[in-house]
mmCIF file with all atom_site columns, C-alpha atoms in Angstrom:
data_model
loop_
_atom_site.group_PDB
_atom_site.id
_atom_site.type_symbol
_atom_site.label_atom_id
_atom_site.label_alt_id
_atom_site.label_comp_id
_atom_site.label_asym_id
_atom_site.label_entity_id
_atom_site.label_seq_id
_atom_site.pdbx_PDB_ins_code
_atom_site.Cartn_x
_atom_site.Cartn_y
_atom_site.Cartn_z
_atom_site.occupancy
_atom_site.B_iso_or_equiv
_atom_site.pdbx_formal_charge
_atom_site.auth_seq_id
_atom_site.auth_comp_id
_atom_site.auth_asym_id
_atom_site.auth_atom_id
_atom_site.pdbx_PDB_model_num
ATOM 1  C CA . GLN A 1 1  ? 11.424 42.099 -35.811 1.00 0.00 ? 1  GLN A CA 1
ATOM 2  C CA . SER A 1 2  ? 14.465 41.783 -33.670 1.00 0.00 ? 2  SER A CA 1
ATOM 3  C CA . LEU A 1 3  ? 15.649 38.541 -31.646 1.00 0.00 ? 3  LEU A CA 1
ATOM 4  C CA . ALA A 1 4  ? 18.091 38.099 -28.776 1.00 0.00 ? 4  ALA A CA 1
ATOM 5  C CA . TRP A 1 5  ? 19.271 34.630 -27.263 1.00 0.00 ? 5  TRP A CA 1
ATOM 6  C CA . THR A 1 6  ? 20.543 34.470 -23.534 1.00 0.00 ? 6  THR A CA 1
ATOM 7  C CA . SER A 1 7  ? 24.109 33.567 -23.269 1.00 0.00 ? 7  SER A CA 1
ATOM 8  C CA . ASP A 1 8  ? 23.102 29.897 -22.099 1.00 0.00 ? 8  ASP A CA 1
ATOM 9  C CA . ARG A 1 9  ? 20.775 29.464 -24.897 1.00 0.00 ? 9  ARG A CA 1
ATOM 10 C CA . LYS A 1 10 ? 17.627 28.834 -22.495 1.00 0.00 ? 10 LYS A CA 1
ATOM 11 C CA . LYS A 1 11 ? 15.502 31.956 -23.545 1.00 0.00 ? 11 LYS A CA 1
ATOM 12 C CA . LEU A 1 12 ? 14.980 33.407 -26.883 1.00 0.00 ? 12 LEU A CA 1
ATOM 13 C CA . ILE A 1 13 ? 13.468 37.018 -26.466 1.00 0.00 ? 13 ILE A CA 1
ATOM 14 C CA . THR A 1 14 ? 11.528 38.449 -29.572 1.00 0.00 ? 14 THR A CA 1
ATOM 15 C CA . GLY A 1 15 ? 10.544 42.098 -30.486 1.00 0.00 ? 15 GLY A CA 1
ATOM 16 C CA . SER A 1 16 ? 7.744  42.819 -32.974 1.00 0.00 ? 16 SER A CA 1
ATOM 17 C CA . LEU A 1 17 ? 4.381  44.801 -32.755 1.00 0.00 ? 17 LEU A CA 1
ATOM 18 C CA . GLY A 1 18 ? 3.493  45.371 -29.425 1.00 0.00 ? 18 GLY A CA 1
ATOM 19 C CA . PRO A 1 19 ? 4.982  43.622 -26.415 1.00 0.00 ? 19 PRO A CA 1
ATOM 20 C CA . ILE A 1 20 ? 8.273  41.691 -26.219 1.00 0.00 ? 20 ILE A CA 1
ATOM 21 C CA . ARG A 1 21 ? 7.929  37.813 -25.623 1.00 0.00 ? 21 ARG A CA 1
ATOM 22 C CA . ILE A 1 22 ? 10.428 35.656 -23.895 1.00 0.00 ? 22 ILE A CA 1
ATOM 23 C CA . PHE A 1 23 ? 10.344 31.827 -24.826 1.00 0.00 ? 23 PHE A CA 1
ATOM 24 C CA . ASP A 1 24 ? 11.910 28.792 -23.219 1.00 0.00 ? 24 ASP A CA 1
ATOM 25 C CA . THR A 1 25 ? 14.055 27.078 -25.897 1.00 0.00 ? 25 THR A CA 1
ATOM 26 C CA . ALA A 1 26 ? 13.612 23.677 -24.144 1.00 0.00 ? 26 ALA A CA 1
ATOM 27 C CA . THR A 1 27 ? 9.958  23.817 -24.575 1.00 0.00 ? 27 THR A CA 1
ATOM 28 C CA . TRP A 1 28 ? 9.181  26.709 -26.999 1.00 0.00 ? 28 TRP A CA 1
ATOM 29 C CA . GLU A 1 29 ? 6.624  27.852 -24.723 1.00 0.00 ? 29 GLU A CA 1
ATOM 30 C CA . GLN A 1 30 ? 6.231  31.618 -23.881 1.00 0.00 ? 30 GLN A CA 1
ATOM 31 C CA . ILE A 1 31 ? 7.024  32.118 -20.440 1.00 0.00 ? 31 ILE A CA 1
ATOM 32 C CA . ALA A 1 32 ? 6.830  35.994 -20.047 1.00 0.00 ? 32 ALA A CA 1
ATOM 33 C CA . THR A 1 33 ? 5.406  39.149 -21.811 1.00 0.00 ? 33 THR A CA 1
ATOM 34 C CA . LEU A 1 34 ? 6.962  42.568 -21.363 1.00 0.00 ? 34 LEU A CA 1
ATOM 35 C CA . GLU A 1 35 ? 4.267  45.149 -21.618 1.00 0.00 ? 35 GLU A CA 1
ATOM 36 C CA . GLY A 1 36 ? 4.956  48.649 -22.440 1.00 0.00 ? 36 GLY A CA 1
ATOM 37 C CA . HIS A 1 37 ? 5.276  48.954 -26.357 1.00 0.00 ? 37 HIS A CA 1
ATOM 38 C CA . ASP A 1 38 ? 2.474  49.625 -28.623 1.00 0.00 ? 38 ASP A CA 1
ATOM 39 C CA . ASP A 1 39 ? 4.665  50.230 -31.602 1.00 0.00 ? 39 ASP A CA 1
ATOM 40 C CA . TRP A 1 40 ? 7.045  47.992 -33.684 1.00 0.00 ? 40 TRP A CA 1
ATOM 41 C CA . VAL A 1 41 ? 10.095 47.064 -31.503 1.00 0.00 ? 41 VAL A CA 1
ATOM 42 C CA . LYS A 1 42 ? 13.235 47.634 -34.053 1.00 0.00 ? 42 LYS A CA 1
ATOM 43 C CA . ALA A 1 43 ? 15.922 46.509 -31.746 1.00 0.00 ? 43 ALA A CA 1
ATOM 44 C CA . ILE A 1 44 ? 16.610 44.639 -28.433 1.00 0.00 ? 44 ILE A CA 1
ATOM 45 C CA . SER A 1 45 ? 20.014 43.997 -26.614 1.00 0.00 ? 45 SER A CA 1
ATOM 46 C CA . LEU A 1 46 ? 20.789 41.933 -23.725 1.00 0.00 ? 46 LEU A CA 1
ATOM 47 C CA . SER A 1 47 ? 23.356 42.797 -21.093 1.00 0.00 ? 47 SER A CA 1
ATOM 48 C CA . ARG A 1 48 ? 26.218 40.331 -20.695 1.00 0.00 ? 48 ARG A CA 1
ATOM 49 C CA . ASN A 1 49 ? 24.905 38.936 -17.546 1.00 0.00 ? 49 ASN A CA 1
ATOM 50 C CA . ASN A 1 50 ? 21.424 38.546 -19.096 1.00 0.00 ? 50 ASN A CA 1
ATOM 51 C CA . ARG A 1 51 ? 19.726 40.528 -16.337 1.00 0.00 ? 51 ARG A CA 1
ATOM 52 C CA . LEU A 1 52 ? 18.897 43.639 -18.466 1.00 0.00 ? 52 LEU A CA 1
ATOM 53 C CA . LEU A 1 53 ? 17.162 44.032 -21.758 1.00 0.00 ? 53 LEU A CA 1
ATOM 54 C CA . ALA A 1 54 ? 17.193 47.245 -23.920 1.00 0.00 ? 54 ALA A CA 1
ATOM 55 C CA . SER A 1 55 ? 14.354 47.712 -26.464 1.00 0.00 ? 55 SER A CA 1
ATOM 56 C CA . ALA A 1 56 ? 13.923 50.447 -29.054 1.00 0.00 ? 56 ALA A CA 1
ATOM 57 C CA . PRO A 1 57 ? 10.457 50.708 -30.472 1.00 0.00 ? 57 PRO A CA 1
ATOM 58 C CA . GLU A 1 58 ? 9.405  53.295 -33.312 1.00 0.00 ? 58 GLU A CA 1
ATOM 59 C CA . ASP A 1 59 ? 8.085  55.799 -30.828 1.00 0.00 ? 59 ASP A CA 1
ATOM 60 C CA . ASN A 1 60 ? 11.589 57.969 -30.368 1.00 0.00 ? 60 ASN A CA 1
ATOM 61 C CA . THR A 1 61 ? 11.980 56.226 -27.047 1.00 0.00 ? 61 THR A CA 1
ATOM 62 C CA . ALA A 1 62 ? 14.231 53.135 -25.679 1.00 0.00 ? 62 ALA A CA 1
ATOM 63 C CA . ARG A 1 63 ? 13.304 51.220 -22.607 1.00 0.00 ? 63 ARG A CA 1
ATOM 64 C CA . ILE A 1 64 ? 15.416 49.399 -20.163 1.00 0.00 ? 64 ILE A CA 1
ATOM 65 C CA . TRP A 1 65 ? 13.825 46.012 -18.754 1.00 0.00 ? 65 TRP A CA 1
ATOM 66 C CA . ASN A 1 66 ? 14.938 44.028 -15.429 1.00 0.00 ? 66 ASN A CA 1
ATOM 67 C CA . LEU A 1 67 ? 14.740 40.518 -16.698 1.00 0.00 ? 67 LEU A CA 1
ATOM 68 C CA . ASP A 1 68 ? 14.755 39.248 -12.952 1.00 0.00 ? 68 ASP A CA 1
ATOM 69 C CA . THR A 1 69 ? 11.172 40.985 -12.388 1.00 0.00 ? 69 THR A CA 1
ATOM 70 C CA . ASN A 1 70 ? 10.220 41.400 -16.177 1.00 0.00 ? 70 ASN A CA 1
ATOM 71 C CA . LEU A 1 71 ? 9.537  45.177 -15.310 1.00 0.00 ? 71 LEU A CA 1
ATOM 72 C CA . PRO A 1 72 ? 10.623 48.361 -16.880 1.00 0.00 ? 72 PRO A CA 1
ATOM 73 C CA . VAL A 1 73 ? 13.653 50.096 -15.013 1.00 0.00 ? 73 VAL A CA 1
ATOM 74 C CA . GLY A 1 74 ? 12.319 53.679 -14.906 1.00 0.00 ? 74 GLY A CA 1
ATOM 75 C CA . PRO A 1 75 ? 10.358 55.641 -17.450 1.00 0.00 ? 75 PRO A CA 1
ATOM 76 C CA . PRO A 1 76 ? 11.143 55.196 -21.100 1.00 0.00 ? 76 PRO A CA 1
ATOM 77 C CA . LEU A 1 77 ? 14.088 57.196 -22.457 1.00 0.00 ? 77 LEU A CA 1
ATOM 78 C CA . GLN A 1 78 ? 13.061 59.906 -24.819 1.00 0.00 ? 78 GLN A CA 1
ATOM 79 C CA . ASP A 1 79 ? 15.049 60.895 -27.967 1.00 0.00 ? 79 ASP A CA 1
ATOM 80 C CA . LYS A 1 80 ? 14.147 63.519 -30.652 1.00 0.00 ? 80 LYS A CA 1
ATOM 81 C CA . LYS A 1 81 ? 14.532 61.044 -33.454 1.00 0.00 ? 81 LYS A CA 1
ATOM 82 C CA . SER A 1 82 ? 13.663 57.507 -34.120 1.00 0.00 ? 82 SER A CA 1
ATOM 83 C CA . VAL A 1 83 ? 15.821 54.946 -32.152 1.00 0.00 ? 83 VAL A CA 1
ATOM 84 C CA . GLU A 1 84 ? 17.187 52.299 -34.596 1.00 0.00 ? 84 GLU A CA 1
ATOM 85 C CA . CYS A 1 85 ? 19.555 50.317 -32.370 1.00 0.00 ? 85 CYS A CA 1
ATOM 86 C CA . ALA A 1 86 ? 20.581 49.789 -28.727 1.00 0.00 ? 86 ALA A CA 1
ATOM 87 C CA . ALA A 1 87 ? 23.716 48.253 -27.242 1.00 0.00 ? 87 ALA A CA 1
ATOM 88 C CA . PHE A 1 88 ? 25.108 47.722 -23.539 1.00 0.00 ? 88 PHE A CA 1
ATOM 89 C CA . SER A 1 89 ? 28.759 48.422 -22.590 1.00 0.00 ? 89 SER A CA 1
ATOM 90 C CA . ALA A 1 90 ? 30.640 45.555 -21.590 1.00 0.00 ? 90 ALA A CA 1
ATOM 91 C CA . ASN A 1 91 ? 30.219 46.245 -17.989 1.00 0.00 ? 91 ASN A CA 1
ATOM 92 C CA . GLY A 1 92 ? 26.365 46.916 -18.530 1.00 0.00 ? 92 GLY A CA 1
ATOM 93 C CA . ARG A 1 93 ? 26.560 50.207 -17.055 1.00 0.00 ? 93 ARG A CA 1
ATOM 94 C CA . VAL A 1 94 ? 26.112 52.156 -20.095 1.00 0.00 ? 94 VAL A CA 1
ATOM 95 C CA . LEU A 1 95 ? 23.288 51.906 -22.689 1.00 0.00 ? 95 LEU A CA 1
ATOM 96 C CA . VAL A 1 96 ? 24.102 53.482 -26.212 1.00 0.00 ? 96 VAL A CA 1
ATOM 97 C CA . THR A 1 97 ? 21.440 54.180 -28.874 1.00 0.00 ? 97 THR A CA 1
ATOM 98 C CA . GLY A 1 98 ? 21.362 55.308 -32.418 1.00 0.00 ? 98 GLY A CA 1
#
């Protein structure tokens, strides 16, 4: 499982088996679901401006999500091996996976 808080602490984003879930921390209600993963999401990472989310499930891919629309940005990024972690550069223009 993986967790990420937005910098303003108003949203908590969780990754586990299946979809990614977004919760409003004022009410703890689920406010969004990011559909697209059927496997365990090992890692999630937010860009500094909280507009992009990277996710890494157990299926040798990584995905970038637009959190304004809650939709994926393009197709999954393929890798030859399992992706265990993901992080955005400080300016949000580069995603690094490992």
